[in-house]
CSV table of C-alpha atoms in Angstrom, one decimal:
chain,number,residue,atom,x,y,z
A,1,MET,CA,1.3,2.9,-19.3
A,2,GLY,CA,1.3,6.8,-21.3
A,3,PRO,CA,0.4,6.4,-23.8
A,4,SER,CA,-2.4,4.8,-23.0
A,5,LEU,CA,-2.7,6.8,-20.9
A,6,ALA,CA,-3.3,9.8,-23.4
A,7,ALA,CA,-5.6,8.0,-25.2
A,8,VAL,CA,-7.8,6.7,-22.9
A,9,PHE,CA,-7.8,11.1,-21.6
A,10,GLY,CA,-8.1,11.9,-25.5
A,11,TYR,CA,-11.1,9.5,-25.9
A,12,LEU,CA,-12.6,11.6,-22.8
A,13,ARG,CA,-12.3,14.6,-24.6
A,14,GLY,CA,-14.3,13.7,-27.2
A,15,ALA,CA,-17.0,12.4,-24.8
A,16,ASP,CA,-17.6,15.2,-23.6
A,17,ASP,CA,-18.8,17.0,-26.4
A,18,ASP,CA,-20.7,14.3,-27.5
A,19,GLU,CA,-22.1,11.8,-24.1
A,20,ARG,CA,-22.1,8.9,-26.2
A,21,ALA,CA,-18.8,8.7,-28.3
A,22,PRO,CA,-17.9,5.8,-30.8
A,23,ALA,CA,-15.4,3.0,-28.9
A,24,ALA,CA,-13.5,4.2,-32.7
A,25,GLU,CA,-12.5,7.3,-31.2
A,26,LEU,CA,-10.1,5.2,-28.7
A,27,PRO,CA,-7.4,4.3,-31.1
A,28,ARG,CA,-7.8,7.4,-32.8
A,29,ALA,CA,-6.1,8.9,-30.6
A,30,TYR,CA,-4.3,6.2,-29.3
A,31,ARG,CA,-2.6,6.4,-33.1
A,32,ARG,CA,-2.6,10.3,-33.0
A,33,LEU,CA,-1.2,10.8,-29.5
A,34,CYS,CA,0.8,7.7,-28.9
A,35,GLY,CA,4.0,9.4,-30.4
A,36,ARG,CA,3.7,13.0,-27.8
A,37,ALA,CA,2.9,10.8,-25.4
A,38,LEU,CA,6.2,8.7,-25.2
A,39,LEU,CA,8.2,12.1,-25.5
A,40,LEU,CA,6.4,12.4,-21.9
A,41,TRP,CA,6.3,9.9,-20.5
A,42,THR,CA,9.8,8.8,-21.0
A,43,PRO,CA,11.0,11.5,-19.2
A,44,CYS,CA,8.6,11.3,-16.1
A,45,VAL,CA,9.4,7.4,-15.8
A,46,LEU,CA,12.9,7.7,-15.7
A,47,LEU,CA,12.9,10.1,-13.0
A,48,ILE,CA,10.5,7.4,-10.8
A,49,ALA,CA,13.2,4.9,-12.1
A,50,MET,CA,16.1,6.7,-10.5
A,51,ALA,CA,13.7,8.3,-7.1
A,52,VAL,CA,13.4,4.3,-6.5
A,53,ALA,CA,16.6,2.5,-7.0
A,54,ASP,CA,18.4,5.9,-5.4
A,55,VAL,CA,16.2,5.5,-1.9
A,56,ALA,CA,17.0,1.3,-2.1
A,57,PHE,CA,20.4,2.0,-2.1
A,58,LEU,CA,20.2,4.0,0.4
A,59,ARG,CA,18.3,2.7,2.8
A,60,ASP,CA,20.8,1.8,5.2
A,61,SER,CA,23.4,4.3,5.0
A,62,ALA,CA,23.7,7.9,6.7
A,63,TRP,CA,22.9,9.8,3.0
A,64,GLY,CA,19.1,7.7,3.3
A,65,LEU,CA,17.7,9.3,6.1
A,66,ALA,CA,18.2,12.3,5.0
A,67,LEU,CA,17.6,11.9,1.2
A,68,ALA,CA,14.3,9.3,0.9
A,69,PRO,CA,11.5,12.0,1.9
A,70,LEU,CA,13.3,14.3,-0.9
A,71,LEU,CA,13.8,11.5,-3.6
A,72,VAL,CA,10.5,10.0,-2.4
A,73,VAL,CA,8.9,13.5,-2.8
A,74,ALA,CA,11.0,13.3,-6.4
A,75,ALA,CA,9.2,10.2,-8.0
A,76,LEU,CA,5.7,11.4,-7.1
A,77,VAL,CA,6.4,14.8,-8.5
A,78,ALA,CA,7.2,12.5,-11.2
A,79,GLY,CA,4.0,10.6,-11.8
A,80,ALA,CA,2.0,13.3,-11.1
A,81,SER,CA,3.8,15.3,-13.3
A,82,GLY,CA,3.2,12.2,-16.2
A,83,VAL,CA,-0.6,12.0,-15.9
A,84,LEU,CA,-0.8,15.8,-16.1
A,85,ALA,CA,1.3,15.1,-19.3
A,86,MET,CA,-0.8,12.9,-20.5
A,87,ALA,CA,-4.1,15.5,-19.4
A,88,ALA,CA,-2.7,18.1,-20.9
A,89,LEU,CA,-1.8,16.6,-24.2
A,90,ALA,CA,-5.2,15.1,-24.6
A,91,TYR,CA,-6.8,18.5,-23.5
A,92,ASP,CA,-4.2,20.0,-26.1
A,93,THR,CA,-4.8,23.9,-26.1
A,94,PRO,CA,-2.7,27.1,-27.2
A,95,HIS,CA,-1.4,27.0,-23.7
A,96,THR,CA,0.5,24.3,-23.3
A,97,ARG,CA,1.3,23.0,-26.6
A,98,GLY,CA,5.0,22.6,-27.1
A,99,ARG,CA,5.8,23.0,-23.3
A,100,THR,CA,3.4,20.2,-21.9
A,101,LEU,CA,5.4,19.0,-19.4
A,102,LEU,CA,6.4,22.4,-17.8
A,103,ALA,CA,3.0,23.4,-17.7
A,104,ALA,CA,1.9,20.3,-16.1
A,105,GLY,CA,4.5,21.1,-13.7
A,106,TYR,CA,3.3,24.8,-12.9
A,107,ALA,CA,-0.2,23.0,-12.6
A,108,LEU,CA,1.1,20.9,-10.4
A,109,LEU,CA,2.4,23.4,-7.9
A,110,ARG,CA,0.0,25.6,-8.7
A,111,ARG,CA,-2.8,22.9,-7.1
A,112,PRO,CA,-1.0,20.1,-5.1
A,113,ARG,CA,-4.3,18.7,-3.4
A,114,LEU,CA,-5.7,17.7,-7.1
A,115,GLY,CA,-3.0,16.1,-7.9
A,116,LEU,CA,-2.3,13.4,-4.8
A,117,MET,CA,-5.9,12.9,-5.1
A,118,ASN,CA,-5.6,11.9,-9.1
A,119,LEU,CA,-2.2,9.8,-7.7
A,120,GLY,CA,-3.9,8.4,-4.6
A,121,LEU,CA,-7.5,7.4,-6.9
A,122,LEU,CA,-5.5,5.7,-9.3
A,123,ALA,CA,-3.3,3.7,-7.4
A,124,VAL,CA,-6.7,2.5,-5.4
A,125,ALA,CA,-7.8,1.4,-8.3
A,126,ALA,CA,-4.4,-0.1,-9.5
A,127,VAL,CA,-5.3,-2.1,-5.5
A,128,ILE,CA,-9.2,-2.7,-6.8
A,129,VAL,CA,-8.3,-4.1,-10.4
A,130,ASN,CA,-5.8,-6.4,-8.4
A,131,GLN,CA,-7.3,-7.9,-5.6
A,132,ALA,CA,-11.2,-8.1,-7.6
A,133,PRO,CA,-10.4,-8.1,-10.9
A,134,LEU,CA,-13.4,-9.3,-11.8
A,135,LEU,CA,-15.8,-6.4,-10.4
A,136,GLY,CA,-13.1,-3.9,-10.2
A,137,LEU,CA,-12.1,-4.0,-14.4
A,138,ALA,CA,-15.8,-4.5,-14.8
A,139,VAL,CA,-16.8,-0.6,-13.0
A,140,VAL,CA,-13.6,1.4,-11.1
A,141,PRO,CA,-11.1,1.7,-14.0
A,142,GLY,CA,-13.7,4.2,-16.2
A,143,CYS,CA,-15.3,5.8,-13.3
A,144,VAL,CA,-11.4,6.6,-11.3
A,145,LEU,CA,-10.2,7.9,-15.0
A,146,SER,CA,-13.3,10.3,-15.8
A,147,VAL,CA,-12.3,12.0,-12.4
A,148,VAL,CA,-8.9,12.1,-12.9
A,149,TRP,CA,-9.5,13.9,-16.6
A,150,HIS,CA,-12.1,16.4,-14.7
A,151,ASN,CA,-9.2,17.3,-11.9
A,152,ALA,CA,-6.6,17.6,-14.4
A,153,ARG,CA,-8.5,19.4,-17.1
A,154,ALA,CA,-9.5,22.3,-13.8
A,155,MET,CA,-5.4,21.5,-13.8
A,156,VAL,CA,-4.5,22.3,-16.9
A,157,ASP,CA,-7.1,25.2,-16.8
A,158,SER,CA,-5.6,26.9,-14.6
A,159,THR,CA,-2.7,27.5,-16.2
A,160,GLY,CA,-4.4,29.1,-18.6
A,161,PRO,CA,-3.4,33.5,-19.7
A,162,ALA,CA,-6.8,33.9,-18.1
A,163,ALA,CA,-5.9,32.1,-14.9
A,164,ALA,CA,-3.2,34.1,-14.3
A,165,ALA,CA,-4.8,37.5,-14.3
A,166,THR,CA,-6.7,35.3,-10.4
A,167,PRO,CA,-5.1,33.6,-8.3
A,168,PRO,CA,-6.3,30.2,-6.8
A,169,GLY,CA,-9.2,30.1,-4.0
A,170,PRO,CA,-8.3,28.8,-1.0
A,171,ALA,CA,-9.8,24.5,-1.7
A,172,GLY,CA,-6.1,25.2,-4.1
């Protein structure tokens, strides 16, 4: 899912300049970003899998009550950081290059509401596509991915050198 998400964000980055980017840009973006996206997506997926397995293992133990919320938060942060890292990889700014996952985590801490909104939108889109595949695939993914892309771009921009001088607003 990570390389595909990075490719879609790469396509949307090309569509920012031109309202009608060619469809051939999507496979080009996939080839260009696939290797780096796999390197960034793998730790996020491993952390999510570890957290979910630990919650399942600890659910009946005395430690489960104390550790389950922490593990759920860790899984949510890993998922949101992974999505944001794919957008930062496609955005390819000089201040995130080489430390994309670290910049994604930092941007997620600066704007947690946008990160949670992105995860919520992706989850709702997955449910809609699961329940009504024909209608869902026709409309929902493009709209949701466009919103997630613009939110992620705003989050990545908030980690830049110019944004470091100004604190985030009350909207977070």
